[in-house]
Coordinates of C-alpha atoms in Angstrom, one line a residue:
M1 CA -215.4 196.8 117.8
L2 CA -216.4 197.3 121.3
A3 CA -213.8 198.9 123.5
D4 CA -213.4 196.2 126.0
Q5 CA -214.0 193.2 123.8
Q6 CA -211.2 190.7 123.4
F7 CA -210.9 187.1 121.8
L8 CA -208.1 185.4 123.5
R9 CA -206.9 182.5 121.4
I10 CA -203.4 182.3 122.3
P11 CA -201.8 179.3 123.8
G12 CA -201.9 180.5 127.5
P13 CA -203.1 182.5 129.3
S14 CA -206.3 181.1 128.5
P15 CA -209.8 182.5 128.8
I16 CA -211.4 182.2 132.2
P17 CA -215.0 181.1 132.8
P18 CA -217.4 183.5 134.2
S19 CA -218.3 181.0 137.0
V20 CA -214.5 180.5 137.8
Q21 CA -214.2 184.7 137.7
L22 CA -217.0 184.8 140.3
A23 CA -215.4 182.2 142.5
M24 CA -212.2 184.0 142.8
G25 CA -214.1 187.0 143.9
K26 CA -215.1 185.3 147.2
P27 CA -214.0 187.1 150.5
M28 CA -210.7 186.5 151.9
I29 CA -210.0 184.0 154.7
G30 CA -207.1 183.4 156.8
H31 CA -204.7 181.0 155.0
R32 CA -204.0 179.3 158.3
D33 CA -207.5 179.2 159.5
Q34 CA -209.7 175.7 159.4
E35 CA -211.5 177.1 156.3
A36 CA -208.5 177.2 154.3
K37 CA -207.6 173.7 155.5
S38 CA -210.9 172.2 154.5
L39 CA -210.5 173.9 151.1
I40 CA -207.2 172.2 150.3
K41 CA -208.3 169.0 151.9
Q42 CA -211.1 168.6 149.3
L43 CA -209.2 169.9 146.5
K44 CA -206.3 167.4 146.9
P45 CA -208.1 163.9 145.7
R46 CA -209.6 166.1 142.6
L47 CA -206.2 166.7 141.2
N48 CA -205.1 163.0 141.1
P49 CA -207.3 161.8 138.0
I50 CA -206.0 164.9 136.0
F51 CA -202.4 163.7 136.8
G52 CA -203.3 159.9 136.5
T53 CA -201.5 159.2 140.0
K54 CA -202.1 158.0 143.3
E55 CA -199.5 160.3 144.8
D56 CA -200.2 163.6 146.4
V57 CA -200.2 166.6 143.6
L58 CA -198.6 169.5 145.6
I59 CA -199.8 172.9 144.7
L60 CA -197.2 175.8 144.4
T61 CA -197.7 179.5 144.6
G62 CA -195.7 180.3 141.4
S63 CA -195.6 180.1 137.9
G64 CA -195.1 177.0 135.5
T65 CA -191.5 177.9 135.4
A66 CA -191.1 178.0 139.3
A67 CA -192.4 174.3 139.0
L68 CA -189.9 173.4 136.4
E69 CA -187.2 174.8 138.5
M70 CA -188.7 172.8 141.6
A71 CA -188.4 169.8 139.5
V72 CA -184.9 170.3 138.4
V73 CA -183.5 171.5 141.9
N74 CA -185.1 168.5 143.7
S75 CA -184.2 165.7 141.5
V76 CA -180.8 166.2 140.3
E77 CA -177.7 167.9 141.8
P78 CA -174.6 170.2 140.5
G79 CA -172.3 167.9 138.4
D80 CA -175.0 165.4 137.6
E81 CA -175.4 164.3 134.0
V82 CA -178.8 164.8 132.5
L83 CA -180.3 164.8 129.1
V84 CA -182.9 167.4 128.0
L85 CA -185.1 166.5 125.0
V86 CA -185.4 169.8 123.1
S87 CA -188.1 170.0 120.5
G88 CA -188.7 173.9 120.8
S89 CA -188.6 176.8 123.3
F90 CA -189.6 175.2 126.3
G91 CA -187.2 172.3 126.1
D92 CA -184.6 174.9 125.9
R93 CA -185.8 176.4 128.9
F94 CA -185.4 172.9 130.7
T95 CA -181.7 173.2 129.5
K96 CA -181.3 176.6 130.7
I97 CA -182.5 175.7 134.2
C98 CA -180.4 172.9 134.4
Q99 CA -177.1 174.7 133.6
A100 CA -178.1 177.7 136.1
Y101 CA -177.7 174.9 138.9
G102 CA -174.4 173.6 137.5
I103 CA -175.7 170.4 136.3
H104 CA -173.9 168.9 133.3
V105 CA -176.4 168.9 130.4
H106 CA -176.4 166.7 127.3
R107 CA -179.2 167.9 124.6
L108 CA -181.1 165.9 122.3
D109 CA -182.5 168.2 119.7
T110 CA -185.1 167.7 117.1
K111 CA -186.3 169.9 114.2
W112 CA -188.9 172.3 115.5
G113 CA -192.1 171.3 114.4
E114 CA -191.4 167.7 115.0
A115 CA -191.8 165.2 117.8
I116 CA -189.0 163.5 119.7
N117 CA -188.4 160.0 118.4
P118 CA -188.0 157.5 121.3
K119 CA -185.6 155.4 119.1
D120 CA -183.3 158.4 119.1
V121 CA -183.6 158.6 122.9
K122 CA -182.8 155.2 123.3
T123 CA -179.7 155.1 121.4
Y124 CA -178.6 158.4 123.4
I125 CA -179.1 157.2 126.7
Q126 CA -177.5 153.9 125.9
A127 CA -174.5 155.6 125.1
H128 CA -174.6 157.7 128.3
P129 CA -175.2 155.3 131.1
N130 CA -174.3 158.0 134.0
L131 CA -177.5 160.1 133.3
K132 CA -179.3 161.0 136.4
G133 CA -182.6 162.5 134.9
V134 CA -184.2 162.8 131.4
F135 CA -186.4 165.9 131.1
A136 CA -189.1 166.1 128.3
T137 CA -191.9 168.6 127.5
Y138 CA -195.1 166.9 126.7
C139 CA -196.7 169.8 124.7
E140 CA -194.0 172.0 123.2
T141 CA -196.1 175.3 123.0
S142 CA -193.9 177.1 120.7
T143 CA -194.4 174.7 118.1
G144 CA -197.7 173.0 118.7
V145 CA -196.2 169.5 119.0
L146 CA -197.3 166.8 121.6
N147 CA -194.4 164.6 122.3
P148 CA -194.9 160.9 122.9
V149 CA -194.4 161.0 126.5
K150 CA -195.7 157.5 127.4
E151 CA -193.2 156.1 124.9
L152 CA -190.3 158.3 126.0
A153 CA -191.0 157.4 129.6
A154 CA -190.9 153.6 128.8
V155 CA -187.8 153.9 127.1
V156 CA -185.9 155.8 130.0
R157 CA -187.5 153.4 132.3
N158 CA -186.5 150.1 130.2
H159 CA -182.8 151.4 129.5
S160 CA -181.5 153.4 132.3
D161 CA -181.8 154.4 136.0
A162 CA -182.6 158.0 135.2
L163 CA -185.8 159.6 136.3
I164 CA -188.1 160.8 133.7
I165 CA -189.4 164.6 134.4
V166 CA -192.0 166.0 132.3
D167 CA -193.3 169.6 131.6
G168 CA -196.8 169.4 131.0
V169 CA -197.7 173.0 131.6
S170 CA -199.6 173.6 128.4
C171 CA -201.7 170.5 127.9
V172 CA -202.3 168.7 131.4
G173 CA -206.0 168.9 132.0
A174 CA -206.7 168.7 128.2
V175 CA -205.2 165.5 127.1
P176 CA -204.8 162.1 128.8
V177 CA -201.9 161.6 131.3
E178 CA -201.3 158.5 133.3
M179 CA -198.4 159.3 135.4
D180 CA -198.3 156.0 137.5
N181 CA -198.9 153.8 134.5
W182 CA -196.6 155.3 132.0
G183 CA -193.7 155.6 134.6
I184 CA -193.3 159.3 134.8
D185 CA -191.3 160.2 137.9
I186 CA -192.0 164.0 138.2
L187 CA -194.9 165.9 136.3
V188 CA -195.4 169.7 136.4
T189 CA -198.1 172.0 135.2
G190 CA -199.5 175.3 135.6
S191 CA -202.7 177.1 136.3
Q192 CA -203.2 179.5 133.3
K193 CA -203.5 176.8 130.3
A194 CA -206.1 174.0 130.4
F195 CA -206.9 174.7 134.1
M196 CA -208.6 177.8 133.1
L197 CA -207.2 180.0 135.7
P198 CA -204.8 183.1 135.7
A199 CA -201.2 182.4 136.0
G200 CA -200.0 182.1 139.9
L201 CA -200.6 178.4 140.8
A202 CA -198.4 175.4 139.7
F203 CA -198.9 171.7 140.4
I204 CA -196.3 169.1 140.7
A205 CA -196.3 165.2 141.6
A206 CA -193.5 162.8 142.3
S207 CA -193.2 159.0 142.0
E208 CA -192.0 156.9 144.8
R209 CA -189.0 156.3 142.8
A210 CA -188.3 160.1 142.6
W211 CA -189.1 160.8 146.4
N212 CA -186.2 158.4 147.0
R213 CA -184.1 160.4 145.0
I214 CA -185.4 163.8 146.3
E215 CA -184.7 162.5 150.0
E216 CA -181.0 162.0 149.0
N217 CA -180.8 165.2 147.3
N218 CA -178.5 167.8 149.0
T219 CA -178.9 170.7 146.8
P220 CA -179.7 174.0 148.9
R221 CA -183.4 175.2 148.3
F222 CA -185.9 176.8 150.4
Y223 CA -189.0 178.0 148.9
L224 CA -188.6 175.3 146.1
D225 CA -188.1 172.4 148.6
L226 CA -190.6 169.7 147.6
K227 CA -190.2 168.0 150.8
R228 CA -191.5 171.0 152.6
Y229 CA -194.8 171.0 150.2
R230 CA -195.1 166.9 150.7
D231 CA -195.1 167.4 154.7
N232 CA -197.4 170.3 154.5
I233 CA -200.1 168.8 152.0
K234 CA -200.5 165.9 154.3
N235 CA -201.8 168.3 157.0
D236 CA -204.0 170.0 154.3
T237 CA -202.0 173.2 154.1
T238 CA -198.9 174.8 152.4
P239 CA -195.4 175.7 153.5
F240 CA -195.9 179.3 152.5
T241 CA -198.6 181.8 151.7
P242 CA -200.9 180.4 149.1
A243 CA -202.7 182.2 146.5
L244 CA -206.2 181.8 148.1
S245 CA -208.2 183.5 145.5
L246 CA -206.9 181.1 142.8
L247 CA -207.5 178.1 145.0
F248 CA -211.5 179.4 145.1
G249 CA -211.2 179.6 141.5
L250 CA -209.6 175.9 141.2
E251 CA -212.5 174.5 143.2
Q252 CA -214.8 175.7 140.5
V253 CA -212.5 174.6 137.8
L254 CA -212.5 171.1 139.2
R255 CA -216.3 171.3 139.2
L256 CA -216.5 172.2 135.5
L257 CA -214.0 169.5 134.5
E258 CA -215.9 166.9 136.7
T259 CA -219.2 167.7 135.4
E260 CA -217.9 167.6 131.7
G261 CA -216.1 164.3 132.4
L262 CA -212.3 163.9 131.6
E263 CA -212.9 161.9 128.7
N264 CA -215.1 164.5 127.2
V265 CA -212.7 167.2 127.9
F266 CA -210.0 165.3 126.1
A267 CA -212.6 164.6 123.2
R268 CA -213.3 168.1 122.9
H269 CA -209.8 169.4 122.7
R270 CA -209.1 166.7 119.9
L271 CA -212.1 168.0 118.1
M272 CA -210.9 171.5 118.1
M273 CA -207.6 170.7 117.0
Q274 CA -209.1 168.6 114.1
M275 CA -211.3 171.4 113.2
T276 CA -208.7 174.0 113.2
R277 CA -206.3 172.0 111.1
S278 CA -208.9 170.9 108.6
A279 CA -209.8 174.8 108.0
F280 CA -206.3 175.7 106.9
K281 CA -205.7 172.6 105.0
A282 CA -208.9 173.5 103.0
H283 CA -207.2 176.8 102.0
H284 CA -203.8 174.9 101.5
I285 CA -201.9 177.0 104.0
E286 CA -199.0 175.0 105.5
L287 CA -199.0 173.7 109.2
L288 CA -195.9 173.5 111.0
T289 CA -196.4 170.0 112.5
P290 CA -197.6 166.7 111.0
D291 CA -201.0 165.4 112.1
E292 CA -199.6 162.4 114.2
A293 CA -197.4 165.0 116.2
A294 CA -200.1 167.8 116.5
S295 CA -201.3 169.0 120.1
P296 CA -205.0 169.3 121.0
T297 CA -204.2 172.5 122.8
V298 CA -202.3 174.6 120.3
T299 CA -201.9 174.8 116.4
A300 CA -198.8 176.1 114.6
V301 CA -199.4 177.5 111.1
K302 CA -196.4 178.2 108.6
P303 CA -197.4 180.5 106.2
T304 CA -195.4 180.6 102.7
D305 CA -197.3 183.6 100.8
F306 CA -198.1 186.1 103.3
K307 CA -196.5 187.6 106.4
A308 CA -197.6 186.1 109.8
E309 CA -197.0 189.0 111.7
A310 CA -198.9 191.2 109.2
F311 CA -201.9 188.8 109.7
R312 CA -201.9 188.7 113.3
K313 CA -201.9 192.6 113.4
I314 CA -205.0 192.8 111.3
L315 CA -206.8 190.0 113.2
N316 CA -206.1 192.1 116.4
E317 CA -206.7 195.5 115.1
E318 CA -210.0 194.6 113.2
F319 CA -211.5 192.1 115.4
K320 CA -209.4 192.2 118.9
V321 CA -208.6 188.5 118.2
S322 CA -205.3 187.8 119.7
I323 CA -203.2 184.8 118.3
A324 CA -199.5 184.2 119.2
G325 CA -196.6 184.5 117.1
G326 CA -193.4 182.4 116.9
Q327 CA -190.5 182.2 119.2
H328 CA -186.9 182.4 118.6
Q329 CA -186.1 181.0 115.1
L330 CA -189.7 180.8 114.4
K331 CA -190.3 184.5 115.2
G332 CA -192.0 186.1 112.2
E333 CA -192.5 182.7 110.6
I334 CA -195.2 181.2 112.2
F335 CA -198.3 182.1 114.1
R336 CA -200.0 179.8 116.8
I337 CA -203.7 179.5 117.8
G338 CA -204.6 178.3 121.3
H339 CA -207.9 176.1 121.7
M340 CA -207.7 175.1 125.1
G341 CA -209.5 175.3 128.4
Y342 CA -212.4 177.4 128.2
C343 CA -212.9 177.0 124.6
S344 CA -215.5 175.2 122.5
P345 CA -216.2 174.2 118.8
A346 CA -218.1 177.1 118.7
D347 CA -215.4 179.4 119.4
V348 CA -213.2 177.6 116.9
L349 CA -215.7 178.3 114.1
Q350 CA -215.8 182.1 115.2
T351 CA -212.2 182.3 115.2
I352 CA -211.9 180.6 111.7
S353 CA -214.6 182.9 110.1
L354 CA -212.5 186.1 111.4
I355 CA -209.3 184.6 110.0
E356 CA -210.8 184.2 106.8
I357 CA -211.8 187.9 106.6
A358 CA -208.2 188.8 108.0
L359 CA -206.6 186.5 105.1
I360 CA -208.3 188.8 102.5
R361 CA -207.5 191.9 104.4
I362 CA -204.0 191.2 103.9
G363 CA -204.1 190.4 100.1
K364 CA -204.4 186.6 100.3
T365 CA -206.7 184.9 97.9
V366 CA -209.1 182.8 99.6
E367 CA -212.6 181.4 99.3
L368 CA -214.8 182.7 102.1
G369 CA -216.5 179.9 103.9
K370 CA -214.3 177.0 102.8
G371 CA -212.4 176.8 105.9
I372 CA -215.6 177.1 108.1
E373 CA -217.2 174.4 106.0
A374 CA -214.2 172.0 106.4
A375 CA -214.3 172.5 110.1
Q376 CA -218.1 172.2 110.0
K377 CA -217.8 168.8 108.2
T378 CA -215.1 167.8 110.8
Y379 CA -217.5 168.6 113.7
L380 CA -220.2 166.5 112.0
A381 CA -218.3 163.6 111.2

């Protein structure tokens, strides 16, 4: 293989479009100069349709986890009762962030590979009337599950006074989200997934109801103080030094998304998911998640007659294709294929072709081209 060739098919960071790479190479500017203010001014309204909100989408220089912590520290206080909906590793991360701030955490766990059931949430919150917040993960990256956040938000809103706070890091920009219409109070995402950028930017928006709670929150915070970001964004700036090169890239990312059209972006991701899943079904290789809970951005596969890690190793060594392994209790049990952001059906067909060869290399009997054929038929359907 070519020494510098790499096919990145993990669920983040995702590949970066060449035009975005070029945009990030622009000469640096002063972050307090008018040119930077003009850049932020024109970026602001273009983020609203992706979040489905009329509220300001705030830009944070930091990872997605920084924004998750920002959501926690601004919305609830030490001693408050919250419910964390856990369907995988990143729901568990929300739990750990809350516990780090002395928040009283209730967990509602579901089997990894299954989506959170809104009926279970309704039952739980009715039994715990003092909840101040409910934390949910839209796409659980560790399992390839897309949780029904629209229905979850409706349950929380209809049966409690708790805020509904959503981690959308691995799917916002690739799936529909209507923050205002669905009643989501705080929504978070990051730059290195469907936004097709390197890690280093995070985005967060809050509802009017959430802002009322944030204003009353006395938890000490400095860099992660949402009020600072809100006050600064109104003046087309940020409270602390922004990652300007990433903002240059973000401008081009938004141009690409607008050119394709968000509905077409969402349809492309659904199609790539369906193509990937149909290929593994054709080879009778078990998928971790059922169709109704499957994420358009990442597919988790649970082999029963070959080793996931051995398969990943062959795929990387022979073809420089990187796919992700399992996390925590699924470590060594599954592998995960990312199909988000700068990824197309052509990329999926190439990946499936190489996967079929790697399966034969590790000794699994498969019919070459059967998965490709299934994916092609899905594409043509």
